[in-house]
């Protein structure tokens, strides 16, 4: 939320919204936002709590988002990219770019292995577990999204490590103006 730094009146899309955790956090924000969540799983969306008036969720595939070019000021994708196949990541990142207006912001959150420090070992162990048992633990796969974001045309504006809960890398990227 700190990296996103949402502003009054912004249109925000949360991709891979799941049970709506990001939407829940956005709804606590005092700004008057307009947020939409999409997920390919209707079962996950059924667990999204009541949202502020005008907010909505819908079933959609991140590989082909049902929104026009530049429809959003900001897009979030929390713990989505690492559950995709490596071959799907470029197409999804391209869709995240497409639906952002020029100058719009993207925040991604992915499990990651810290570059140094005592938690590096833990991050590596979780990543190995995810790769050995993808069906049960695939969501813990470490993924640095920066190369894919830059390749799609995003500019990386900031990165933040979250070492509470999942070891995660939060990336703020911009669609060039
Ligand atoms: C690990 S969950 C993260 C949920 C939520 N963003 C969070 O942080 O709690 C990943 C979500 O991505 C969704 N997902 C996976 N592939 C998708 C795709 N191609 N299009 C849309 N959603 C997808 C899954 O259904 C799942 O709800």
PDB file of C-alpha atoms and ligand atoms in Angstrom:
ATOM      1  CA  UNK A   1       0.000   0.000   0.000  1.00  0.00           C
ATOM      2  CA  UNK A   2       2.874   2.377   0.778  1.00  0.00           C
ATOM      3  CA  UNK A   3       4.477   1.778  -2.622  1.00  0.00           C
ATOM      4  CA  UNK A   4       1.152   2.187  -4.392  1.00  0.00           C
ATOM      5  CA  UNK A   5       0.492   5.540  -2.663  1.00  0.00           C
ATOM      6  CA  UNK A   6      -3.018   5.755  -4.111  1.00  0.00           C
ATOM      7  CA  UNK A   7      -4.574   9.157  -4.674  1.00  0.00           C
ATOM      8  CA  UNK A   8      -8.088  10.542  -4.576  1.00  0.00           C
ATOM      9  CA  UNK A   9     -10.269   9.422  -7.457  1.00  0.00           C
ATOM     10  CA  UNK A  10      -7.875   6.880  -8.959  1.00  0.00           C
ATOM     11  CA  UNK A  11      -9.126   3.850 -10.889  1.00  0.00           C
ATOM     12  CA  UNK A  12      -7.338   0.766  -9.573  1.00  0.00           C
ATOM     13  CA  UNK A  13      -7.322  -2.779 -10.912  1.00  0.00           C
ATOM     14  CA  UNK A  14      -6.237  -5.705  -8.728  1.00  0.00           C
ATOM     15  CA  UNK A  15      -5.314  -8.706 -10.887  1.00  0.00           C
ATOM     16  CA  UNK A  16      -5.387 -12.196  -9.336  1.00  0.00           C
ATOM     17  CA  UNK A  17      -7.428 -10.687  -6.523  1.00  0.00           C
ATOM     18  CA  UNK A  18      -8.229 -14.089  -4.971  1.00  0.00           C
ATOM     19  CA  UNK A  19     -10.265 -13.559  -1.813  1.00  0.00           C
ATOM     20  CA  UNK A  20      -9.769  -9.805  -2.091  1.00  0.00           C
ATOM     21  CA  UNK A  21      -6.973  -9.101   0.378  1.00  0.00           C
ATOM     22  CA  UNK A  22      -5.613  -6.165  -1.637  1.00  0.00           C
ATOM     23  CA  UNK A  23      -9.139  -4.783  -2.119  1.00  0.00           C
ATOM     24  CA  UNK A  24      -9.670  -5.048   1.649  1.00  0.00           C
ATOM     25  CA  UNK A  25      -6.507  -3.040   2.260  1.00  0.00           C
ATOM     26  CA  UNK A  26      -7.495  -0.455  -0.367  1.00  0.00           C
ATOM     27  CA  UNK A  27     -10.940  -0.091   1.211  1.00  0.00           C
ATOM     28  CA  UNK A  28      -9.294   0.993   4.491  1.00  0.00           C
ATOM     29  CA  UNK A  29      -7.701   3.896   2.644  1.00  0.00           C
ATOM     30  CA  UNK A  30      -9.437   7.231   3.090  1.00  0.00           C
ATOM     31  CA  UNK A  31      -9.064   8.257  -0.561  1.00  0.00           C
ATOM     32  CA  UNK A  32     -12.085   7.995  -2.808  1.00  0.00           C
ATOM     33  CA  UNK A  33     -10.877   5.217  -5.067  1.00  0.00           C
ATOM     34  CA  UNK A  34     -12.637   3.170  -7.710  1.00  0.00           C
ATOM     35  CA  UNK A  35     -11.328  -0.399  -7.489  1.00  0.00           C
ATOM     36  CA  UNK A  36     -11.982  -3.517  -9.547  1.00  0.00           C
ATOM     37  CA  UNK A  37     -10.692  -7.023  -8.851  1.00  0.00           C
ATOM     38  CA  UNK A  38     -10.306  -9.856 -11.359  1.00  0.00           C
ATOM     39  CA  UNK A  39      -9.467 -13.503 -10.875  1.00  0.00           C
ATOM     40  CA  UNK A  40      -9.830 -16.595 -13.025  1.00  0.00           C
ATOM     41  CA  UNK A  41     -11.419 -18.463 -10.102  1.00  0.00           C
ATOM     42  CA  UNK A  42     -15.092 -17.807  -9.337  1.00  0.00           C
ATOM     43  CA  UNK A  43     -14.647 -19.861  -6.145  1.00  0.00           C
ATOM     44  CA  UNK A  44     -11.994 -17.430  -4.867  1.00  0.00           C
ATOM     45  CA  UNK A  45     -14.087 -14.391  -5.818  1.00  0.00           C
ATOM     46  CA  UNK A  46     -17.056 -15.843  -3.930  1.00  0.00           C
ATOM     47  CA  UNK A  47     -15.041 -15.284  -0.752  1.00  0.00           C
ATOM     48  CA  UNK A  48     -14.406 -11.584  -1.361  1.00  0.00           C
ATOM     49  CA  UNK A  49     -16.081  -9.605   1.443  1.00  0.00           C
ATOM     50  CA  UNK A  50     -18.529  -6.758   0.866  1.00  0.00           C
ATOM     51  CA  UNK A  51     -16.828  -3.932  -0.999  1.00  0.00           C
ATOM     52  CA  UNK A  52     -17.434  -0.171  -1.004  1.00  0.00           C
ATOM     53  CA  UNK A  53     -20.216   1.083  -3.330  1.00  0.00           C
ATOM     54  CA  UNK A  54     -19.214   1.003  -6.988  1.00  0.00           C
ATOM     55  CA  UNK A  55     -16.363  -1.466  -6.483  1.00  0.00           C
ATOM     56  CA  UNK A  56     -16.652  -4.837  -8.201  1.00  0.00           C
ATOM     57  CA  UNK A  57     -14.972  -8.142  -8.916  1.00  0.00           C
ATOM     58  CA  UNK A  58     -15.298 -10.277 -12.012  1.00  0.00           C
ATOM     59  CA  UNK A  59     -13.997 -13.530 -13.424  1.00  0.00           C
ATOM     60  CA  UNK A  60     -11.280 -12.830 -15.991  1.00  0.00           C
ATOM     61  CA  UNK A  61      -8.029 -14.299 -17.250  1.00  0.00           C
ATOM     62  CA  UNK A  62      -4.981 -12.110 -16.700  1.00  0.00           C
ATOM     63  CA  UNK A  63      -3.650 -13.287 -20.070  1.00  0.00           C
ATOM     64  CA  UNK A  64      -6.459 -11.417 -21.795  1.00  0.00           C
ATOM     65  CA  UNK A  65      -7.929  -8.704 -19.579  1.00  0.00           C
ATOM     66  CA  UNK A  66     -11.424  -7.496 -20.534  1.00  0.00           C
ATOM     67  CA  UNK A  67     -10.552  -3.788 -20.280  1.00  0.00           C
ATOM     68  CA  UNK A  68      -9.625  -1.159 -22.813  1.00  0.00           C
ATOM     69  CA  UNK A  69      -6.118   0.252 -23.211  1.00  0.00           C
ATOM     70  CA  UNK A  70      -5.182   2.768 -20.516  1.00  0.00           C
ATOM     71  CA  UNK A  71      -8.337   2.139 -18.451  1.00  0.00           C
ATOM     72  CA  UNK A  72      -6.584   2.314 -15.048  1.00  0.00           C
ATOM     73  CA  UNK A  73      -4.362   4.716 -13.125  1.00  0.00           C
ATOM     74  CA  UNK A  74      -2.805   1.908 -11.090  1.00  0.00           C
ATOM     75  CA  UNK A  75      -2.689  -1.887 -11.177  1.00  0.00           C
ATOM     76  CA  UNK A  76      -1.754  -4.303  -8.397  1.00  0.00           C
ATOM     77  CA  UNK A  77      -0.757  -7.957  -8.740  1.00  0.00           C
ATOM     78  CA  UNK A  78      -0.026  -9.529  -5.359  1.00  0.00           C
ATOM     79  CA  UNK A  79       1.257 -13.110  -5.364  1.00  0.00           C
ATOM     80  CA  UNK A  80       0.022 -13.643  -8.914  1.00  0.00           C
ATOM     81  CA  UNK A  81       3.103 -13.736 -11.139  1.00  0.00           C
ATOM     82  CA  UNK A  82       4.829 -16.650  -9.386  1.00  0.00           C
ATOM     83  CA  UNK A  83       1.802 -18.930  -9.828  1.00  0.00           C
ATOM     84  CA  UNK A  84       1.887 -18.422 -13.605  1.00  0.00           C
ATOM     85  CA  UNK A  85       3.941 -20.593 -15.929  1.00  0.00           C
ATOM     86  CA  UNK A  86       7.147 -18.964 -17.147  1.00  0.00           C
ATOM     87  CA  UNK A  87       5.681 -18.898 -20.652  1.00  0.00           C
ATOM     88  CA  UNK A  88       2.583 -16.974 -19.486  1.00  0.00           C
ATOM     89  CA  UNK A  89       4.434 -14.289 -17.519  1.00  0.00           C
ATOM     90  CA  UNK A  90       5.426 -12.058 -20.496  1.00  0.00           C
ATOM     91  CA  UNK A  91       1.877 -12.029 -21.875  1.00  0.00           C
ATOM     92  CA  UNK A  92       0.339 -11.222 -18.490  1.00  0.00           C
ATOM     93  CA  UNK A  93       2.860  -8.460 -17.809  1.00  0.00           C
ATOM     94  CA  UNK A  94       2.062  -7.073 -21.271  1.00  0.00           C
ATOM     95  CA  UNK A  95      -1.619  -6.994 -20.325  1.00  0.00           C
ATOM     96  CA  UNK A  96      -0.846  -5.170 -17.059  1.00  0.00           C
ATOM     97  CA  UNK A  97       1.021  -2.545 -19.101  1.00  0.00           C
ATOM     98  CA  UNK A  98      -1.714  -2.265 -21.726  1.00  0.00           C
ATOM     99  CA  UNK A  99      -4.542  -1.502 -19.286  1.00  0.00           C
ATOM    100  CA  UNK A 100      -2.504   1.208 -17.511  1.00  0.00           C
ATOM    101  CA  UNK A 101      -2.690   4.789 -18.734  1.00  0.00           C
ATOM    102  CA  UNK A 102       0.656   6.311 -19.764  1.00  0.00           C
ATOM    103  CA  UNK A 103       2.419   7.261 -16.522  1.00  0.00           C
ATOM    104  CA  UNK A 104       0.279   4.749 -14.578  1.00  0.00           C
ATOM    105  CA  UNK A 105       1.718   2.624 -11.769  1.00  0.00           C
ATOM    106  CA  UNK A 106       2.000  -1.103 -11.204  1.00  0.00           C
ATOM    107  CA  UNK A 107       2.795  -2.746  -7.865  1.00  0.00           C
ATOM    108  CA  UNK A 108       3.733  -6.422  -7.858  1.00  0.00           C
ATOM    109  CA  UNK A 109       4.352  -8.603  -4.812  1.00  0.00           C
ATOM    110  CA  UNK A 110       6.125 -11.940  -5.234  1.00  0.00           C
ATOM    111  CA  UNK A 111       7.863 -14.377  -2.899  1.00  0.00           C
ATOM    112  CA  UNK A 112      11.590 -13.780  -3.208  1.00  0.00           C
ATOM    113  CA  UNK A 113      14.939 -14.832  -1.830  1.00  0.00           C
ATOM    114  CA  UNK A 114      16.516 -11.919   0.064  1.00  0.00           C
ATOM    115  CA  UNK A 115      19.881 -11.042  -1.512  1.00  0.00           C
ATOM    116  CA  UNK A 116      21.710 -11.268   1.833  1.00  0.00           C
ATOM    117  CA  UNK A 117      21.216 -11.754   5.551  1.00  0.00           C
ATOM    118  CA  UNK A 118      19.999 -14.644   7.691  1.00  0.00           C
ATOM    119  CA  UNK A 119      16.649 -14.940   5.903  1.00  0.00           C
ATOM    120  CA  UNK A 120      18.359 -15.783   2.604  1.00  0.00           C
ATOM    121  CA  UNK A 121      18.627 -19.453   3.653  1.00  0.00           C
ATOM    122  CA  UNK A 122      14.946 -19.580   4.578  1.00  0.00           C
ATOM    123  CA  UNK A 123      13.967 -17.991   1.244  1.00  0.00           C
ATOM    124  CA  UNK A 124      16.065 -20.537  -0.674  1.00  0.00           C
ATOM    125  CA  UNK A 125      14.552 -23.440   1.278  1.00  0.00           C
ATOM    126  CA  UNK A 126      10.997 -22.263   0.565  1.00  0.00           C
ATOM    127  CA  UNK A 127      11.828 -21.811  -3.115  1.00  0.00           C
ATOM    128  CA  UNK A 128      13.260 -25.340  -3.345  1.00  0.00           C
ATOM    129  CA  UNK A 129      10.206 -26.748  -1.588  1.00  0.00           C
ATOM    130  CA  UNK A 130       7.956 -24.944  -4.103  1.00  0.00           C
ATOM    131  CA  UNK A 131       9.901 -26.270  -7.081  1.00  0.00           C
ATOM    132  CA  UNK A 132       9.959 -29.853  -5.778  1.00  0.00           C
ATOM    133  CA  UNK A 133       6.280 -29.902  -4.846  1.00  0.00           C
ATOM    134  CA  UNK A 134       4.593 -27.395  -7.182  1.00  0.00           C
ATOM    135  CA  UNK A 135       1.102 -28.766  -6.590  1.00  0.00           C
ATOM    136  CA  UNK A 136       1.221 -28.160  -2.848  1.00  0.00           C
ATOM    137  CA  UNK A 137       3.697 -25.298  -2.500  1.00  0.00           C
ATOM    138  CA  UNK A 138       3.975 -23.736  -5.979  1.00  0.00           C
ATOM    139  CA  UNK A 139       2.702 -20.415  -4.621  1.00  0.00           C
ATOM    140  CA  UNK A 140       5.934 -20.044  -2.632  1.00  0.00           C
ATOM    141  CA  UNK A 141       8.155 -20.094  -5.741  1.00  0.00           C
ATOM    142  CA  UNK A 142      10.601 -17.193  -5.614  1.00  0.00           C
ATOM    143  CA  UNK A 143      10.263 -14.817  -8.537  1.00  0.00           C
ATOM    144  CA  UNK A 144      12.073 -11.594  -9.307  1.00  0.00           C
ATOM    145  CA  UNK A 145       9.671  -9.883 -11.730  1.00  0.00           C
ATOM    146  CA  UNK A 146      12.005  -7.047 -12.674  1.00  0.00           C
ATOM    147  CA  UNK A 147      13.422  -8.536 -15.919  1.00  0.00           C
ATOM    148  CA  UNK A 148       9.937  -9.372 -17.218  1.00  0.00           C
ATOM    149  CA  UNK A 149       8.623  -5.930 -16.252  1.00  0.00           C
ATOM    150  CA  UNK A 150      11.491  -4.124 -17.960  1.00  0.00           C
ATOM    151  CA  UNK A 151      11.215  -6.297 -21.044  1.00  0.00           C
ATOM    152  CA  UNK A 152       7.533  -5.377 -21.359  1.00  0.00           C
ATOM    153  CA  UNK A 153       8.397  -1.668 -21.235  1.00  0.00           C
ATOM    154  CA  UNK A 154       7.895  -0.782 -17.562  1.00  0.00           C
ATOM    155  CA  UNK A 155      10.327   1.482 -15.734  1.00  0.00           C
ATOM    156  CA  UNK A 156      11.207   0.221 -12.244  1.00  0.00           C
ATOM    157  CA  UNK A 157      10.611   3.080  -9.796  1.00  0.00           C
ATOM    158  CA  UNK A 158      11.194   1.438  -6.389  1.00  0.00           C
ATOM    159  CA  UNK A 159      11.582  -1.912  -4.670  1.00  0.00           C
ATOM    160  CA  UNK A 160      10.793  -2.874  -1.115  1.00  0.00           C
ATOM    161  CA  UNK A 161      11.493  -6.066   0.802  1.00  0.00           C
ATOM    162  CA  UNK A 162       8.809  -7.348   3.115  1.00  0.00           C
ATOM    163  CA  UNK A 163      10.366  -9.774   5.581  1.00  0.00           C
ATOM    164  CA  UNK A 164       7.265 -10.315   7.712  1.00  0.00           C
ATOM    165  CA  UNK A 165       5.038 -13.241   6.759  1.00  0.00           C
ATOM    166  CA  UNK A 166       6.136 -14.467   3.318  1.00  0.00           C
ATOM    167  CA  UNK A 167       9.563 -13.177   2.310  1.00  0.00           C
ATOM    168  CA  UNK A 168       8.441 -10.928  -0.493  1.00  0.00           C
ATOM    169  CA  UNK A 169       9.692  -8.440  -3.019  1.00  0.00           C
ATOM    170  CA  UNK A 170       7.379  -5.510  -3.720  1.00  0.00           C
ATOM    171  CA  UNK A 171       8.113  -3.652  -6.950  1.00  0.00           C
ATOM    172  CA  UNK A 172       6.720  -0.300  -8.031  1.00  0.00           C
ATOM    173  CA  UNK A 173       6.928   0.104 -11.810  1.00  0.00           C
ATOM    174  CA  UNK A 174       5.622   2.786 -14.160  1.00  0.00           C
ATOM    175  CA  UNK A 175       4.298   2.749 -17.663  1.00  0.00           C
ATOM    176  CA  UNK A 176       6.356   5.463 -19.359  1.00  0.00           C
ATOM    177  CA  UNK A 177       4.356   8.662 -19.936  1.00  0.00           C
TER     178      UNK A 177
HETATM  179  C1  LIG B   1      -1.756 -16.843  -4.427  1.00  0.00           C
HETATM  180  S1  LIG B   1      -3.310 -16.209  -4.933  1.00  0.00           S
HETATM  181  C2  LIG B   1      -3.139 -14.501  -4.493  1.00  0.00           C
HETATM  182  C3  LIG B   1      -4.450 -13.847  -4.161  1.00  0.00           C
HETATM  183  C4  LIG B   1      -4.380 -12.391  -3.682  1.00  0.00           C
HETATM  184  N1  LIG B   1      -3.813 -11.502  -4.670  1.00  0.00           N
HETATM  185  C5  LIG B   1      -3.643 -12.271  -2.384  1.00  0.00           C
HETATM  186  O1  LIG B   1      -2.589 -11.626  -2.343  1.00  0.00           O
HETATM  187  O2  LIG B   1      -4.137 -12.796  -1.378  1.00  0.00           O
HETATM  188  C6  LIG B   1      -3.154 -16.192  -6.699  1.00  0.00           C
HETATM  189  C7  LIG B   1      -4.459 -15.919  -7.412  1.00  0.00           C
HETATM  190  O3  LIG B   1      -4.184 -15.748  -8.805  1.00  0.00           O
HETATM  191  C8  LIG B   1      -5.247 -16.301  -9.521  1.00  0.00           C
HETATM  192  N2  LIG B   1      -4.787 -16.573 -10.881  1.00  0.00           N
HETATM  193  C9  LIG B   1      -3.879 -17.483 -11.300  1.00  0.00           C
HETATM  194  N3  LIG B   1      -3.721 -17.438 -12.635  1.00  0.00           N
HETATM  195  C10 LIG B   1      -4.572 -16.471 -13.083  1.00  0.00           C
HETATM  196  C11 LIG B   1      -4.886 -15.950 -14.369  1.00  0.00           C
HETATM  197  N4  LIG B   1      -4.293 -16.415 -15.499  1.00  0.00           N
HETATM  198  N5  LIG B   1      -5.816 -14.972 -14.453  1.00  0.00           N
HETATM  199  C12 LIG B   1      -6.432 -14.503 -13.355  1.00  0.00           C
HETATM  200  N6  LIG B   1      -6.175 -14.947 -12.111  1.00  0.00           N
HETATM  201  C13 LIG B   1      -5.252 -15.918 -11.969  1.00  0.00           C
HETATM  202  C14 LIG B   1      -5.622 -17.548  -8.734  1.00  0.00           C
HETATM  203  O4  LIG B   1      -6.943 -17.986  -9.034  1.00  0.00           O
HETATM  204  C15 LIG B   1      -5.457 -17.035  -7.295  1.00  0.00           C
HETATM  205  O5  LIG B   1      -6.668 -16.538  -6.784  1.00  0.00           O
END
